[in-house]
mmCIF file of C-alpha atoms in Angstrom:
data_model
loop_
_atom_site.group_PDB
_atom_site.id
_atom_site.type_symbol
_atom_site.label_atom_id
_atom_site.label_comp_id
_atom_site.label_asym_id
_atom_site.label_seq_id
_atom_site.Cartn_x
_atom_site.Cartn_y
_atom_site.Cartn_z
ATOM 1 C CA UNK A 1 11.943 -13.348 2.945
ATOM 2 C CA UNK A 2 11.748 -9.647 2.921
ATOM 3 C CA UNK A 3 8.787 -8.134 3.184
ATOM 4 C CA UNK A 4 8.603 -5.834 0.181
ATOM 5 C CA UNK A 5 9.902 -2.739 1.945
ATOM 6 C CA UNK A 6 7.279 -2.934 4.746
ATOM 7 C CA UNK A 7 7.574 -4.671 7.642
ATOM 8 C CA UNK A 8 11.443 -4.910 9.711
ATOM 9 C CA UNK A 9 14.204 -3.698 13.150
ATOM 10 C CA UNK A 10 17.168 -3.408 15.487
ATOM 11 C CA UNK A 11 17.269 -3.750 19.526
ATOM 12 C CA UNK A 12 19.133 -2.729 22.701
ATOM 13 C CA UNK A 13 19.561 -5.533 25.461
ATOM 14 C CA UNK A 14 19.268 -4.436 28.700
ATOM 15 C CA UNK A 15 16.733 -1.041 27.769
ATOM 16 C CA UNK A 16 13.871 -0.424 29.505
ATOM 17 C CA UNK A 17 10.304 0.943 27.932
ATOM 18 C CA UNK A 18 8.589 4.661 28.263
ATOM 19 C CA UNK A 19 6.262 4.980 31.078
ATOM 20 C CA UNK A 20 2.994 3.983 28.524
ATOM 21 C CA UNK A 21 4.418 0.496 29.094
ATOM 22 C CA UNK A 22 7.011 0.276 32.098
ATOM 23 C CA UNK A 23 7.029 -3.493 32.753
ATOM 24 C CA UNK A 24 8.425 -3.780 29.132
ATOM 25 C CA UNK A 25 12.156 -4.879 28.349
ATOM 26 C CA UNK A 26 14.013 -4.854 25.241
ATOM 27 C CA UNK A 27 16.228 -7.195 23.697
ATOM 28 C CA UNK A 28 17.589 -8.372 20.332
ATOM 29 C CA UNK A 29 16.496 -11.400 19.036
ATOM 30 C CA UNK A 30 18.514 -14.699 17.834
ATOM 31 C CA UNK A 31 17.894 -17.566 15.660
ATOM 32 C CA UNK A 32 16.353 -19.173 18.590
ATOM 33 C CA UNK A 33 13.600 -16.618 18.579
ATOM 34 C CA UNK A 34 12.569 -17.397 14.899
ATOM 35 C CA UNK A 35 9.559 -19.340 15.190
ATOM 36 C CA UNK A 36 7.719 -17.134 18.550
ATOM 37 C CA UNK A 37 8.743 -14.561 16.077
ATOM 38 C CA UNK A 38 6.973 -15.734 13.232
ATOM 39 C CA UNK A 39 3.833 -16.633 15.332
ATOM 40 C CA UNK A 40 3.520 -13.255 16.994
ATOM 41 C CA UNK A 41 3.726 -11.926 13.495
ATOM 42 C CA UNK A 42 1.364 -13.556 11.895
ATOM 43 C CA UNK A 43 -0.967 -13.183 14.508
ATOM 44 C CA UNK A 44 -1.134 -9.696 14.622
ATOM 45 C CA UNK A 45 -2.105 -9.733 10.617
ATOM 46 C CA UNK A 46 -3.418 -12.773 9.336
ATOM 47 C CA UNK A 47 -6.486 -15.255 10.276
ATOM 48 C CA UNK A 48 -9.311 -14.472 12.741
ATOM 49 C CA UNK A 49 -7.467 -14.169 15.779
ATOM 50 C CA UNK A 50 -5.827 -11.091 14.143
ATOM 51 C CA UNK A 51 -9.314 -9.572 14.556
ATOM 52 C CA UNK A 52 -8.795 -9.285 17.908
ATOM 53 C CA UNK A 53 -6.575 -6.636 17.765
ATOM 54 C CA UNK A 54 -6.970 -3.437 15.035
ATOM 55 C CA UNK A 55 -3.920 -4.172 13.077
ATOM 56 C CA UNK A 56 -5.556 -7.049 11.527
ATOM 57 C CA UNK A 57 -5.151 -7.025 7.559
ATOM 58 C CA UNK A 58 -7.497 -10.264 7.170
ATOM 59 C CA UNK A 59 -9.601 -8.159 5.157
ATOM 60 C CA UNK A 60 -6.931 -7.371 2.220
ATOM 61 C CA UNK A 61 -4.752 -10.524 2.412
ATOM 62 C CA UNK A 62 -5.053 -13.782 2.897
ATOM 63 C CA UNK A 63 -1.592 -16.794 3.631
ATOM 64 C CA UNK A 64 1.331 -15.706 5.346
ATOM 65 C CA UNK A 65 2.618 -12.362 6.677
ATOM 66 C CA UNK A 66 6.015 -13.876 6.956
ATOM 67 C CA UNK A 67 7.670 -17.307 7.456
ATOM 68 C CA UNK A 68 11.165 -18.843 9.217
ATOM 69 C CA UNK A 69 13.496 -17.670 6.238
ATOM 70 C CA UNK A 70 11.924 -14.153 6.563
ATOM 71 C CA UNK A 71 12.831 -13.518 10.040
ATOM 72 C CA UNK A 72 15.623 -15.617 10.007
ATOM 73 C CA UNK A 73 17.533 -13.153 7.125
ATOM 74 C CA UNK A 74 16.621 -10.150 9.061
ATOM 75 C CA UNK A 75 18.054 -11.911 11.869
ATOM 76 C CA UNK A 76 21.485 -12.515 10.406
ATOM 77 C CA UNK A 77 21.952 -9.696 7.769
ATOM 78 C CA UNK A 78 24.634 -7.277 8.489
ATOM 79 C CA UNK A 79 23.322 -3.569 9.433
ATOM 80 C CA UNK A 80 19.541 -5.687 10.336
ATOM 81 C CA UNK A 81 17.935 -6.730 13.704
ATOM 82 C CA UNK A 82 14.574 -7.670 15.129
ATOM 83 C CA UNK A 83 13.997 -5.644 18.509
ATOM 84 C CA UNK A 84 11.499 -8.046 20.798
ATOM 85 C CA UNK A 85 9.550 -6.702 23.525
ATOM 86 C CA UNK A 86 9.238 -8.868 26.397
ATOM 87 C CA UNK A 87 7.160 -8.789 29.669
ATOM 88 C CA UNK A 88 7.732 -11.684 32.080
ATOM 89 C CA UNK A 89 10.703 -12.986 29.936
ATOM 90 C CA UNK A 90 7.589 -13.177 27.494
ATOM 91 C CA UNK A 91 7.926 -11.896 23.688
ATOM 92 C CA UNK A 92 4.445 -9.519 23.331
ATOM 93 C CA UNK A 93 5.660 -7.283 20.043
ATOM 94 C CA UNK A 94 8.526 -7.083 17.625
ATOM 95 C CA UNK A 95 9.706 -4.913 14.899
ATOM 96 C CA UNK A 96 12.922 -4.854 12.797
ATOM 97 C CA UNK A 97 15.569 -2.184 12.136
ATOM 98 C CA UNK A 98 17.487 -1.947 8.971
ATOM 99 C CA UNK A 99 20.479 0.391 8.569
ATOM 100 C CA UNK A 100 20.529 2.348 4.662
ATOM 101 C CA UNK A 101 22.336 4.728 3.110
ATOM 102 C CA UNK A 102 20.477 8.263 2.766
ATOM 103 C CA UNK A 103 21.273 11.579 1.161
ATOM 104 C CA UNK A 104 24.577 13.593 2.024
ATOM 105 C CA UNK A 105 26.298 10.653 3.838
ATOM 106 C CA UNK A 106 23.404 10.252 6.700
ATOM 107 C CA UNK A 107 22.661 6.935 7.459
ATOM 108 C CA UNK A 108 18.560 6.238 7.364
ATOM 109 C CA UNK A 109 16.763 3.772 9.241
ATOM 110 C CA UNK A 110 13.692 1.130 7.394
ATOM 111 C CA UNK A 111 11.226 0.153 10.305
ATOM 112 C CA UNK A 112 9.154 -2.714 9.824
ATOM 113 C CA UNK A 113 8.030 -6.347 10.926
ATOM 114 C CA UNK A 114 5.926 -4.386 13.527
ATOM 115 C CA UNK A 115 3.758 -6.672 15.641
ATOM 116 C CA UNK A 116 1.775 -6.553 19.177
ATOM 117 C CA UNK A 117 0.207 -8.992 20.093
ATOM 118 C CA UNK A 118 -3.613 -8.378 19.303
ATOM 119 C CA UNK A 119 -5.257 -8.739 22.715
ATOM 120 C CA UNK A 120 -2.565 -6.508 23.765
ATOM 121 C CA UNK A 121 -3.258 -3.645 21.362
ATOM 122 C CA UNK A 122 -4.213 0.160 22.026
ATOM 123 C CA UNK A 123 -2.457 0.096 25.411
ATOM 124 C CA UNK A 124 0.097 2.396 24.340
ATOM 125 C CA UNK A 125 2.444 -0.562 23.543
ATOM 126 C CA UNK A 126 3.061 -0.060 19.870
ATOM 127 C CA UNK A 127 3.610 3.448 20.505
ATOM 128 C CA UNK A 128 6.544 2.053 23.015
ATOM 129 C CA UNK A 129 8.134 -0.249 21.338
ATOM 130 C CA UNK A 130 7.915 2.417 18.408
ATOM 131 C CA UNK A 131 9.839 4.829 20.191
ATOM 132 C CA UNK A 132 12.416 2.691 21.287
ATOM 133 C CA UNK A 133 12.993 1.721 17.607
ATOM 134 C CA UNK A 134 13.407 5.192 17.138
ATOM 135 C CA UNK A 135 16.221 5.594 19.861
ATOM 136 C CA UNK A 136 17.506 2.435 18.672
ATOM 137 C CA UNK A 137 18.236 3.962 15.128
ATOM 138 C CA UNK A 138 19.690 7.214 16.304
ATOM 139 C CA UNK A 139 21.775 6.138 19.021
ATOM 140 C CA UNK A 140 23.282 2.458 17.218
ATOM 141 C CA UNK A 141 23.350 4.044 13.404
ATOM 142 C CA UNK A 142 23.014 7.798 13.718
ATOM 143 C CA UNK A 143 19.947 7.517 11.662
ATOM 144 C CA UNK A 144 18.639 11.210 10.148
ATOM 145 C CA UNK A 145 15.404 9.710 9.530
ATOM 146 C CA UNK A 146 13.135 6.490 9.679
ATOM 147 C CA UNK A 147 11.447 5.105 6.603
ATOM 148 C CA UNK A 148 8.736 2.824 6.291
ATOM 149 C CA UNK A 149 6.165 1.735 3.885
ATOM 150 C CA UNK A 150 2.773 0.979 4.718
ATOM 151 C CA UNK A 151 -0.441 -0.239 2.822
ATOM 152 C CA UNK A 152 -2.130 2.791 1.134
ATOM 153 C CA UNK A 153 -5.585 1.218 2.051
ATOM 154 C CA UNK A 154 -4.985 1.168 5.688
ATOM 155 C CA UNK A 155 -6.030 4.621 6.297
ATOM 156 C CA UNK A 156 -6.588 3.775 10.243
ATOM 157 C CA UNK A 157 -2.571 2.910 10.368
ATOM 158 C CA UNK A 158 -1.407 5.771 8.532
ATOM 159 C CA UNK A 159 -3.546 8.340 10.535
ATOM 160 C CA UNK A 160 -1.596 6.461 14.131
ATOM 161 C CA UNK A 161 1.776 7.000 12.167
ATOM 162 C CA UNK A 162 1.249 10.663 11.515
ATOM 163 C CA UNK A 163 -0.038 11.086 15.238
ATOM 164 C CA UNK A 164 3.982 9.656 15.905
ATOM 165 C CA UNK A 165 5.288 12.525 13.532
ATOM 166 C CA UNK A 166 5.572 10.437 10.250
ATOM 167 C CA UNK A 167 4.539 12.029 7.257
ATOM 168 C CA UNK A 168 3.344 11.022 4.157
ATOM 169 C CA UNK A 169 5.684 11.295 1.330
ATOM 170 C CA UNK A 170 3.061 10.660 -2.098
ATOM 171 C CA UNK A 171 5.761 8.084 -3.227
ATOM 172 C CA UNK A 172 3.880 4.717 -3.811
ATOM 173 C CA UNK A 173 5.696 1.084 -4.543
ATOM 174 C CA UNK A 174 3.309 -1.680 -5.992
ATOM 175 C CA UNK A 175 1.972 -4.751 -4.037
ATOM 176 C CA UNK A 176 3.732 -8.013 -4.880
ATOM 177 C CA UNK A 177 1.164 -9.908 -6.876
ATOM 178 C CA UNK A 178 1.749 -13.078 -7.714
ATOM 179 C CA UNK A 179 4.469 -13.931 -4.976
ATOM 180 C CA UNK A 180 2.646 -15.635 -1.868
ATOM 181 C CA UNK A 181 5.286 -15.061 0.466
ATOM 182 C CA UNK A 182 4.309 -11.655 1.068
ATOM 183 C CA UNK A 183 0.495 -12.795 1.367
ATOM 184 C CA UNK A 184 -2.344 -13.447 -1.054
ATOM 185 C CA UNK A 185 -4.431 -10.109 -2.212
ATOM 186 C CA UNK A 186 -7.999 -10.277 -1.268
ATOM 187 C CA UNK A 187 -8.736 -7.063 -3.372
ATOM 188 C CA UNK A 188 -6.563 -5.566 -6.822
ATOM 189 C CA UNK A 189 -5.964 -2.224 -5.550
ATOM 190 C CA UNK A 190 -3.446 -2.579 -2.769
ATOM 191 C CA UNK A 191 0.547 -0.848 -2.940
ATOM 192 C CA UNK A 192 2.559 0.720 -0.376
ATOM 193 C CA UNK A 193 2.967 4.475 0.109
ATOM 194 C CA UNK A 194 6.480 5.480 1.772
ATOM 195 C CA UNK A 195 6.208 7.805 5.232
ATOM 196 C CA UNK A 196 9.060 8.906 6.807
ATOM 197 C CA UNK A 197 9.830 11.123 10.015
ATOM 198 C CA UNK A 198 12.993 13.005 11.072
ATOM 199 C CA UNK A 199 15.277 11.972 13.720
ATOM 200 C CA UNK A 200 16.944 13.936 16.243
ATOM 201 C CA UNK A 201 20.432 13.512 16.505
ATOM 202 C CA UNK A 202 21.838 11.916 19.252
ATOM 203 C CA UNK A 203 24.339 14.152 21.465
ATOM 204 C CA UNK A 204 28.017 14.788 20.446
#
């Protein structure tokens, strides 16, 4: 499943984190990692234990954030990966990278899939594993920019997003209703707003 143009990422084995979270390592994931994959997600969105962190959308959506076939695809498609954070050999957050065409030739980069653990949140770890994502895309795809689409009613994410230099773009997609893989709507107002923030170039 994809999420609709919200939630995905690629890694680099072997990397190590910024200094907000220096016990972190990177790696890509494989099939193998599908279902701690799934569970981490899901936990960081959906249910009560989501609460526990501030990323929690149990207040608009109810059922599942994503299942096996969803990170499974992202997983295997071409140009696609799912970068997992790991302390103590231990998965803790995940995100996916997807590579896209842009404007003029220049390759952009779709972020999404982004999970932390929730008792693990507002440590400066998403803000880690966000910048690697970001070197990630430049450095593997020459990525110009990174795109993502996030749920207009979660003001509280957007504001963190534009604190990372992603700006809001006015250009709005509409929720999925009706199709449960992407989650059941607890309110009849939600659709995605696309941010996007520039991307140094990586050297020559």
């Amino acid at each position: 499943m994809n999420v609709p143009d919200a939630l995905k990422t690629p890694g680099s084995a072997g990397s190590t984190a910024p200094a907000a979270a220096s016990a972190l390592s990177f790696r890509t994931a494989g099939e193998d990692d599908v279902p701690a994959l799934v569970a981490l997600v899901e936990s960081a969105y959906r249910g009560e234990a989501s609460r526990a962190g501030w990323t929690t959308e149990a207040d608009l959506l109810d059922g599942q954030r994503t299942d096996p076939d969803g990170v499974a695809d992202v997983i295997r498609a071409h140009g696609s990966l799912m970068l997992v954070a790991e302390r103590d050999g231990e998965p803790i957050a995940c995100c996916q990278l997807e590579r896209r065409e842009g404007g003029a030739g220049q390759p952009v980069a779709y972020f999404g899939m982004f999970a932390v653990r929730p008792a693990l949140q507002g440590g400066g770890l998403g803000r880690a594993v966000l910048a690697e994502a970001e070197r990630v895309a430049r450095e593997r795809w020459g990525a110009g920019e990174m795109h993502m689409t996030v749920i207009t009613a979660r003001a509280d994410l957007i504001a963190w997003y534009e604190r990372r230099g992603y700006v809001r773009t006015g250009r709005t997609s509409p929720f999925p209703y009706g199709d449960e893989r992407f989650g059941v709507p607890l309110r009849d107002d939600l659709e995605f707003e696309l941010l996007v923030k520039p991307l140094d170039r990586p050297p020559s």
